Amino acid sequence: MEASDEALLAGLAAGDADAAAAFVRRFQRRVYGLALTILREPGAAEDAAQEAFLRAWRHAETYDPRRGRVLNWLLGIARNVAIDAVRLKRAEPVDPETLAATVLERGDADPGDVPGFADRQRLREAMRALPADQRRALFLSAYLGRTANEIGVLEDIPLGTAKTRIRSAMLRVRAELGVADGH
Amino acid sequence: MGTDADCHEVRGLTAEVALGVADGEDRARVLDHVVDCSECRHELEDLTALADDLVVLAPEHEPPLGFELRTVRGLQPKRRRRRRWRIPAVAFAAAALAATTATASVLFLVRDDRRLAGEYRATLSEANGTAFRAVPLRDTAGGKAGTAFVYEGAPSWMLVTVDSSSPASQAELVTRDGRTVSLPAFTLSSRSWGGVLPLDARQVAAIHLLDATGRSVLVAYLPDSW
């Protein structure tokens, strides 16, 4: 029987070498994929993905299953590592339209085997339905860690407008998903 | 419970806090408020869950070959010498006997450790070998899907067995200095395959079994020293 994500994380925290290997094997494509999406450069993405696993190992005991799945927790770490790397390199910010195209146009590799595939497709559709300016603001903050202030500068809009775009996008997507759920 | 004005101000910030892009002052303001305001707390929880889901949309991507090995090595605490010393005397001997009789299943009989160690040494000496190791083969989900038996000698060789049908038809070794070495194509007849290695087995850090497209479907890691 296949070990659960939580069991592997517990094994990782306890220093179990087999659990560590299984944990990396299970999540490496997702962690590396997210790092590559943000950093756009394979070498930097590999460094970031390795660092994300290292931080997950060091802080495994902080994972709280009530606050979300192991995958979400791990990808949250990977996102932060990749954003730090972007800031450290002072790299040109990725064009949010390119980012959106990468994330929204490419689906999961093998939908039949991927848990949560339908939920992710609905989320993609809700993101596609956003007005372009709100979608850009949401991608800049969710994937690149840009603050409202930075988005204001990048998009050449007032701070208040940037804040409104972020919030409106989030509420709109949430409402779309809520309607689809029948809430 | 906050006032309507408090809630209005906080609701203007919850999305940024959920996305992790609020500054420290705004974040503190929101977190302080939601302690006593259940409506704003629910909104923050909803938006935080949504923000977490957004990054899950990023497409998967196969990392470079050797990524797993390099990453796993960084995650392993230093082993205790005593523990490593005790396991091989029994486990290795049993694995060696099983592999050499080509049954590919470990028939572990209760024997005296000393006698097993003697048989182990005799098996190794057949090809000037010094070590034999069995390591788990893992599938893409991290589950154990078989075993790789690796013999260090002249020549070094390996035998892999899988627990169920597998699309693996090629093998690639990752060496300790980061090189990749391709092995000839094979078929997993009777769910096993074996062959001579073109290098010393101790130089092998990982064994990847690949499908016809070259994607790694099973992997086994060898410890740094054995």
Short mmCIF file of C-alpha atoms in Angstrom, two decimals:
data_model
loop_
_atom_site.label_atom_id
_atom_site.label_comp_id
_atom_site.label_asym_id
_atom_site.label_seq_id
_atom_site.Cartn_x
_atom_site.Cartn_y
_atom_site.Cartn_z
CA MET A 1 0.00 0.00 0.00
CA GLU A 2 1.31 3.41 -0.96
CA ALA A 3 2.33 5.68 1.93
CA SER A 4 0.30 8.86 2.32
CA ASP A 5 1.88 12.27 1.76
CA GLU A 6 1.62 12.94 5.48
CA ALA A 7 3.33 9.65 6.37
CA LEU A 8 6.23 10.41 4.03
CA LEU A 9 6.58 13.90 5.49
CA ALA A 10 6.60 12.43 9.01
CA GLY A 11 9.32 9.98 7.90
CA LEU A 12 11.29 12.84 6.37
CA ALA A 13 11.04 14.78 9.63
CA ALA A 14 12.24 11.72 11.56
CA GLY A 15 15.33 11.36 9.35
CA ASP A 16 14.18 8.19 7.58
CA ALA A 17 16.28 7.93 4.41
CA ASP A 18 13.73 5.81 2.54
CA ALA A 19 10.94 8.23 3.36
CA ALA A 20 13.10 11.15 2.22
CA ALA A 21 13.79 9.44 -1.11
CA ALA A 22 10.13 8.61 -1.60
CA PHE A 23 9.08 12.15 -0.68
CA VAL A 24 11.43 13.71 -3.24
CA ARG A 25 10.42 11.20 -5.90
CA ARG A 26 6.73 11.94 -5.36
CA PHE A 27 6.92 15.73 -5.46
CA GLN A 28 10.00 16.60 -7.51
CA ARG A 29 8.16 17.27 -10.79
CA ARG A 30 5.74 19.65 -9.11
CA VAL A 31 8.40 21.51 -7.12
CA TYR A 32 10.79 21.77 -10.05
CA GLY A 33 7.92 22.70 -12.38
CA LEU A 34 6.85 25.59 -10.16
CA ALA A 35 10.45 26.80 -9.74
CA LEU A 36 10.95 26.66 -13.52
CA THR A 37 7.69 28.54 -14.11
CA ILE A 38 8.86 31.36 -11.86
CA LEU A 39 12.58 31.42 -12.69
CA ARG A 40 12.52 30.37 -16.39
CA GLU A 41 16.04 29.02 -16.19
CA PRO A 42 16.74 25.30 -15.53
CA GLY A 43 19.88 25.73 -13.42
CA ALA A 44 18.31 28.32 -11.14
CA ALA A 45 15.12 26.25 -10.97
CA GLU A 46 17.08 23.17 -9.90
CA ASP A 47 18.84 25.12 -7.15
CA ALA A 48 15.54 26.54 -5.94
CA ALA A 49 13.81 23.17 -5.99
CA GLN A 50 16.61 21.57 -3.99
CA GLU A 51 16.50 24.40 -1.49
CA ALA A 52 12.73 23.97 -1.18
CA PHE A 53 13.13 20.29 -0.28
CA LEU A 54 15.85 21.19 2.19
CA ARG A 55 13.62 23.75 3.90
CA ALA A 56 10.74 21.28 3.93
CA TRP A 57 12.99 18.76 5.66
CA ARG A 58 14.20 21.28 8.22
CA HIS A 59 10.73 22.59 8.96
CA ALA A 60 8.66 19.45 8.43
CA GLU A 61 7.42 19.57 12.00
CA THR A 62 5.71 22.90 11.29
CA TYR A 63 3.33 21.32 8.76
CA ASP A 64 -0.25 21.44 10.04
CA PRO A 65 -2.67 19.16 8.12
CA ARG A 66 -5.61 21.32 9.20
CA ARG A 67 -4.24 24.16 7.09
CA GLY A 68 -3.96 22.29 3.81
CA ARG A 69 -2.41 19.44 1.89
CA VAL A 70 1.26 18.55 1.96
CA LEU A 71 1.54 19.48 -1.73
CA ASN A 72 0.20 23.00 -1.10
CA TRP A 73 2.51 23.45 1.89
CA LEU A 74 5.53 22.27 -0.09
CA LEU A 75 4.71 24.41 -3.12
CA GLY A 76 4.27 27.41 -0.83
CA ILE A 77 7.86 26.87 0.32
CA ALA A 78 9.05 26.42 -3.28
CA ARG A 79 7.29 29.61 -4.35
CA ASN A 80 8.98 31.62 -1.60
CA VAL A 81 12.40 30.19 -2.42
CA ALA A 82 11.97 30.95 -6.13
CA ILE A 83 10.72 34.48 -5.44
CA ASP A 84 13.74 35.09 -3.19
CA ALA A 85 15.99 33.87 -6.02
CA VAL A 86 14.34 36.24 -8.50
CA ARG A 87 14.83 39.16 -6.12
CA LEU A 88 18.42 38.18 -5.35
CA LYS A 89 19.31 38.07 -9.04
CA ARG A 90 17.47 41.35 -9.57
CA ALA A 91 16.14 39.64 -12.66
CA GLU A 92 13.74 41.27 -15.03
CA PRO A 93 10.25 40.34 -13.87
CA VAL A 94 8.66 37.66 -16.00
CA ASP A 95 5.97 39.04 -18.25
CA PRO A 96 2.71 38.17 -16.43
CA GLU A 97 0.98 37.37 -19.73
CA THR A 98 3.66 34.81 -20.54
CA LEU A 99 3.35 33.42 -17.05
CA ALA A 100 -0.43 33.21 -17.35
CA ALA A 101 -0.13 31.45 -20.70
CA THR A 102 2.27 28.89 -19.21
CA VAL A 103 0.06 28.17 -16.24
CA LEU A 104 -3.36 28.36 -17.86
CA GLU A 105 -2.72 26.82 -21.25
CA ARG A 106 -0.78 23.79 -20.12
CA GLY A 107 -2.84 21.27 -18.24
CA ASP A 108 -1.69 18.37 -16.12
CA ALA A 109 0.38 15.84 -17.97
CA ASP A 110 -1.84 12.87 -17.30
CA PRO A 111 -5.28 13.92 -16.10
CA GLY A 112 -6.46 10.39 -15.50
CA ASP A 113 -3.88 9.80 -12.80
CA VAL A 114 -3.78 13.21 -11.19
CA PRO A 115 -5.88 13.77 -8.05
CA GLY A 116 -7.71 17.11 -8.04
CA PHE A 117 -7.46 17.45 -11.81
CA ALA A 118 -11.09 18.63 -12.18
CA ASP A 119 -10.66 21.23 -9.43
CA ARG A 120 -7.57 22.60 -11.08
CA GLN A 121 -9.29 22.79 -14.45
CA ARG A 122 -12.15 24.80 -12.89
CA LEU A 123 -9.63 27.13 -11.27
CA ARG A 124 -7.88 27.58 -14.61
CA GLU A 125 -11.18 28.45 -16.25
CA ALA A 126 -12.00 30.98 -13.52
CA MET A 127 -8.57 32.57 -14.02
CA ARG A 128 -9.05 32.72 -17.78
CA ALA A 129 -12.40 34.47 -17.27
CA LEU A 130 -10.79 37.36 -15.36
CA PRO A 131 -10.33 40.74 -17.04
CA ALA A 132 -6.76 40.89 -18.35
CA ASP A 133 -5.62 43.63 -15.94
CA GLN A 134 -6.87 41.70 -12.91
CA ARG A 135 -5.31 38.47 -14.15
CA ARG A 136 -1.94 40.18 -14.57
CA ALA A 137 -2.12 41.63 -11.06
CA LEU A 138 -3.02 38.25 -9.61
CA PHE A 139 -0.18 36.43 -11.38
CA LEU A 140 2.31 39.09 -10.39
CA SER A 141 1.42 38.68 -6.72
CA ALA A 142 0.66 34.94 -6.54
CA TYR A 143 3.62 33.70 -8.59
CA LEU A 144 6.16 36.49 -8.40
CA GLY A 145 5.46 37.86 -4.92
CA ARG A 146 5.00 41.41 -6.20
CA THR A 147 3.40 43.79 -3.72
CA ALA A 148 0.61 46.19 -4.68
CA ASN A 149 3.17 48.97 -4.65
CA GLU A 150 5.45 47.12 -7.09
CA ILE A 151 2.52 46.22 -9.32
CA GLY A 152 1.55 49.89 -9.38
CA VAL A 153 5.02 50.78 -10.67
CA LEU A 154 5.19 47.90 -13.18
CA GLU A 155 1.72 48.57 -14.57
CA ASP A 156 2.01 52.34 -14.25
CA ILE A 157 -1.16 52.62 -12.18
CA PRO A 158 -1.92 54.20 -8.77
CA LEU A 159 -1.36 52.06 -5.66
CA GLY A 160 -5.10 52.02 -4.90
CA THR A 161 -5.86 50.65 -8.35
CA ALA A 162 -3.27 47.90 -7.95
CA LYS A 163 -4.77 46.89 -4.60
CA THR A 164 -8.26 46.86 -6.08
CA ARG A 165 -7.16 44.67 -9.00
CA ILE A 166 -5.59 42.09 -6.67
CA ARG A 167 -8.60 41.97 -4.38
CA SER A 168 -11.19 41.99 -7.18
CA ALA A 169 -9.39 39.15 -8.95
CA MET A 170 -9.31 37.00 -5.82
CA LEU A 171 -12.97 37.62 -5.00
CA ARG A 172 -14.05 36.99 -8.56
CA VAL A 173 -12.23 33.67 -8.78
CA ARG A 174 -13.60 32.65 -5.40
CA ALA A 175 -17.12 33.56 -6.52
CA GLU A 176 -16.70 31.57 -9.76
CA LEU A 177 -15.57 28.50 -7.85
CA GLY A 178 -18.36 28.98 -5.30
CA VAL A 179 -20.98 29.06 -8.08
CA ALA A 180 -19.49 25.97 -9.64
CA ASP A 181 -19.62 24.25 -6.24
CA GLY A 182 -23.29 25.18 -5.94
CA HIS A 183 -22.70 27.41 -2.88
CA MET B 1 -15.72 41.73 17.18
CA GLY B 2 -14.52 44.75 15.18
CA THR B 3 -16.58 47.71 14.02
CA ASP B 4 -17.90 47.92 10.45
CA ALA B 5 -15.19 50.47 9.72
CA ASP B 6 -12.52 48.07 11.00
CA CYS B 7 -13.92 45.23 8.93
CA HIS B 8 -14.07 47.40 5.83
CA GLU B 9 -10.44 48.38 6.23
CA VAL B 10 -9.33 44.82 6.93
CA ARG B 11 -11.28 43.38 4.00
CA GLY B 12 -9.31 45.70 1.77
CA LEU B 13 -6.13 43.90 2.86
CA THR B 14 -7.10 40.23 3.22
CA ALA B 15 -6.28 39.31 -0.40
CA GLU B 16 -2.75 40.71 -0.10
CA VAL B 17 -2.21 38.97 3.24
CA ALA B 18 -3.49 35.69 1.77
CA LEU B 19 -1.08 36.02 -1.16
CA GLY B 20 1.82 36.81 1.16
CA VAL B 21 2.49 40.23 -0.39
CA ALA B 22 1.19 42.54 2.36
CA ASP B 23 3.75 44.58 4.28
CA GLY B 24 4.38 43.75 7.94
CA GLU B 25 2.17 46.47 9.31
CA ASP B 26 -0.87 45.54 7.20
CA ARG B 27 -0.36 41.88 7.95
CA ALA B 28 -0.23 42.53 11.69
CA ARG B 29 -3.32 44.72 11.41
CA VAL B 30 -5.31 41.96 9.69
CA LEU B 31 -4.12 39.13 11.92
CA ASP B 32 -4.90 41.14 15.02
CA HIS B 33 -8.40 41.90 13.74
CA VAL B 34 -9.36 38.36 12.76
CA VAL B 35 -8.69 37.05 16.25
CA ASP B 36 -12.01 38.56 17.31
CA CYS B 37 -13.90 38.82 14.00
CA SER B 38 -15.11 35.50 12.65
CA GLU B 39 -16.44 36.91 9.36
CA CYS B 40 -13.13 38.48 8.42
CA ARG B 41 -11.32 35.36 9.66
CA HIS B 42 -13.41 33.16 7.36
CA GLU B 43 -12.69 35.43 4.43
CA LEU B 44 -8.97 35.34 5.16
CA GLU B 45 -9.06 31.54 5.42
CA ASP B 46 -10.95 31.25 2.14
CA LEU B 47 -8.58 33.54 0.29
CA THR B 48 -5.50 31.87 1.79
CA ALA B 49 -6.75 28.47 0.58
CA LEU B 50 -7.33 29.99 -2.85
CA ALA B 51 -3.86 31.55 -2.93
CA ASP B 52 -2.36 28.14 -2.06
CA ASP B 53 -4.32 26.52 -4.89
CA LEU B 54 -3.11 29.07 -7.44
CA VAL B 55 0.50 27.85 -7.33
CA VAL B 56 -0.63 24.24 -7.68
CA LEU B 57 -1.63 25.16 -11.24
CA ALA B 58 2.01 25.47 -12.29
CA PRO B 59 2.78 22.74 -14.84
CA GLU B 60 4.80 19.74 -13.75
CA HIS B 61 8.23 19.41 -15.28
CA GLU B 62 10.73 16.57 -15.23
CA PRO B 63 13.86 17.77 -13.41
CA PRO B 64 17.33 17.04 -14.82
CA LEU B 65 18.63 13.52 -14.37
CA GLY B 66 20.43 13.22 -11.05
CA PHE B 67 18.24 15.82 -9.35
CA GLU B 68 16.69 13.24 -7.07
CA LEU B 69 20.02 11.87 -6.00
CA ARG B 70 21.53 15.26 -5.28
CA THR B 71 18.45 16.34 -3.37
CA VAL B 72 18.09 13.16 -1.33
CA ARG B 73 21.75 13.29 -0.34
CA GLY B 74 21.18 16.73 1.12
CA LEU B 75 18.28 15.48 3.20
CA GLN B 76 20.00 12.59 4.90
CA PRO B 77 21.24 13.08 8.43
CA LYS B 78 24.61 11.57 9.21
CA ARG B 79 24.13 7.88 9.85
CA ARG B 80 25.29 6.23 13.00
CA ARG B 81 28.19 3.93 12.25
CA ARG B 82 26.96 1.25 14.64
CA ARG B 83 23.63 0.85 12.89
CA ARG B 84 25.19 0.52 9.45
CA TRP B 85 27.62 -2.10 10.64
CA ARG B 86 25.03 -4.46 12.08
CA ILE B 87 22.56 -4.66 9.21
CA PRO B 88 24.81 -5.93 6.40
CA ALA B 89 25.95 -9.08 8.18
CA VAL B 90 22.51 -10.64 7.88
CA ALA B 91 20.66 -8.76 5.20
CA PHE B 92 23.42 -8.72 2.62
CA ALA B 93 24.13 -12.36 2.98
CA ALA B 94 20.51 -13.27 2.47
CA ALA B 95 20.25 -11.03 -0.58
CA ALA B 96 23.43 -12.45 -2.08
CA LEU B 97 22.21 -16.00 -1.74
CA ALA B 98 18.87 -15.14 -3.26
CA ALA B 99 20.36 -13.37 -6.25
CA THR B 100 22.94 -16.00 -7.06
CA THR B 101 20.28 -18.70 -7.16
CA ALA B 102 18.29 -16.40 -9.46
CA THR B 103 15.10 -16.83 -7.51
CA ALA B 104 14.89 -13.07 -7.10
CA SER B 105 13.10 -13.49 -3.84
CA VAL B 106 14.85 -13.36 -0.54
CA LEU B 107 14.59 -16.66 1.26
CA PHE B 108 15.67 -15.79 4.69
CA LEU B 109 16.28 -18.75 6.89
CA VAL B 110 17.31 -18.54 10.46
CA ARG B 111 21.03 -19.20 10.49
CA ASP B 112 23.95 -18.39 12.55
CA ASP B 113 25.36 -14.97 11.63
CA ARG B 114 28.87 -16.32 11.44
CA ARG B 115 27.94 -19.05 8.98
CA LEU B 116 26.06 -16.56 6.84
CA ALA B 117 29.03 -14.24 6.82
CA GLY B 118 31.20 -17.14 5.65
CA GLU B 119 28.83 -17.96 2.79
CA TYR B 120 28.68 -14.30 1.91
CA ARG B 121 32.45 -14.09 1.64
CA ALA B 122 32.53 -17.27 -0.46
CA THR B 123 29.92 -15.86 -2.82
CA LEU B 124 31.84 -12.63 -3.20
CA SER B 125 35.11 -14.39 -3.86
CA GLU B 126 33.67 -16.12 -6.94
CA ALA B 127 34.31 -12.99 -8.96
CA ASN B 128 36.83 -11.18 -6.79
CA GLY B 129 33.99 -9.19 -5.33
CA THR B 130 34.09 -7.23 -2.14
CA ALA B 131 30.47 -6.18 -1.60
CA PHE B 132 26.88 -6.93 -2.45
CA ARG B 133 23.97 -4.61 -1.88
CA ALA B 134 20.19 -4.71 -2.24
CA VAL B 135 18.40 -1.36 -2.53
CA PRO B 136 14.70 -0.58 -3.13
CA LEU B 137 13.50 0.49 -6.56
CA ARG B 138 10.91 3.26 -6.25
CA ASP B 139 8.22 4.32 -8.66
CA THR B 140 7.30 7.90 -9.57
CA ALA B 141 5.02 8.15 -6.55
CA GLY B 142 7.84 7.12 -4.23
CA GLY B 143 6.43 3.68 -3.48
CA LYS B 144 8.62 0.58 -3.37
CA ALA B 145 8.21 -1.22 -6.68
CA GLY B 146 11.07 -3.68 -6.71
CA THR B 147 14.67 -4.28 -5.74
CA ALA B 148 18.05 -3.69 -7.34
CA PHE B 149 20.82 -6.12 -6.35
CA VAL B 150 24.27 -4.75 -7.09
CA TYR B 151 27.48 -6.79 -6.94
CA GLU B 152 30.88 -5.19 -6.80
CA GLY B 153 33.53 -7.40 -8.35
CA ALA B 154 35.29 -8.29 -11.60
CA PRO B 155 33.01 -7.81 -13.28
CA SER B 156 30.45 -5.82 -11.35
CA TRP B 157 26.85 -6.64 -12.22
CA MET B 158 23.33 -5.93 -11.18
CA LEU B 159 19.98 -7.65 -11.14
CA VAL B 160 16.71 -5.77 -10.90
CA THR B 161 13.37 -7.30 -9.99
CA VAL B 162 10.04 -5.48 -10.12
CA ASP B 163 6.92 -6.30 -8.16
CA SER B 164 4.48 -5.78 -11.04
CA SER B 165 4.57 -5.14 -14.77
CA SER B 166 6.61 -2.08 -15.66
CA PRO B 167 7.17 -0.13 -18.90
CA ALA B 168 10.91 0.00 -18.13
CA SER B 169 13.01 -1.03 -21.11
CA GLN B 170 16.25 0.88 -20.66
CA ALA B 171 18.57 1.59 -17.77
CA GLU B 172 20.78 4.53 -16.99
CA LEU B 173 23.32 4.83 -14.21
CA VAL B 174 24.25 8.07 -12.49
CA THR B 175 27.81 7.94 -11.21
CA ARG B 176 29.13 9.56 -8.07
CA ASP B 177 30.85 12.22 -10.13
CA GLY B 178 27.57 13.10 -11.88
CA ARG B 179 28.03 11.28 -15.20
CA THR B 180 25.24 9.28 -16.77
CA VAL B 181 25.99 5.89 -18.29
CA SER B 182 23.42 4.20 -20.53
CA LEU B 183 23.01 0.44 -20.45
CA PRO B 184 21.68 -1.67 -23.33
CA ALA B 185 17.92 -1.92 -23.88
CA PHE B 186 16.24 -4.89 -22.21
CA THR B 187 12.95 -6.59 -21.59
CA LEU B 188 11.75 -7.40 -18.11
CA SER B 189 11.11 -11.08 -18.71
CA SER B 190 9.72 -12.68 -15.55
CA ARG B 191 9.80 -9.18 -14.11
CA SER B 192 13.58 -9.25 -13.75
CA TRP B 193 16.63 -8.23 -15.69
CA GLY B 194 20.31 -8.34 -15.04
CA GLY B 195 23.60 -7.60 -16.70
CA VAL B 196 27.24 -6.71 -16.35
CA LEU B 197 28.04 -3.11 -15.48
CA PRO B 198 30.57 -1.23 -17.62
CA LEU B 199 32.09 0.34 -14.51
CA ASP B 200 32.91 -0.45 -10.91
CA ALA B 201 29.66 -0.81 -8.95
CA ARG B 202 30.96 1.46 -6.21
CA GLN B 203 30.97 4.32 -8.69
CA VAL B 204 27.21 4.00 -9.13
CA ALA B 205 25.12 6.45 -7.13
CA ALA B 206 21.70 5.82 -8.72
CA ILE B 207 20.06 3.39 -11.10
CA HIS B 208 17.27 4.74 -13.28
CA LEU B 209 14.99 2.44 -15.24
CA LEU B 210 13.51 4.34 -18.17
CA ASP B 211 10.48 3.76 -20.36
CA ALA B 212 10.67 3.83 -24.16
CA THR B 213 10.46 7.65 -24.18
CA GLY B 214 13.44 7.96 -21.85
CA ARG B 215 11.42 8.97 -18.80
CA SER B 216 12.61 7.59 -15.48
CA VAL B 217 9.92 5.29 -14.13
CA LEU B 218 11.86 3.52 -11.38
CA VAL B 219 14.91 4.59 -9.43
CA ALA B 220 17.20 3.06 -6.82
CA TYR B 221 19.87 4.86 -4.83
CA LEU B 222 23.06 3.33 -3.56
CA PRO B 223 24.52 4.64 -0.32
CA ASP B 224 27.68 6.72 -0.36
CA SER B 225 29.75 3.90 1.04
CA TRP B 226 29.02 0.17 1.10
#
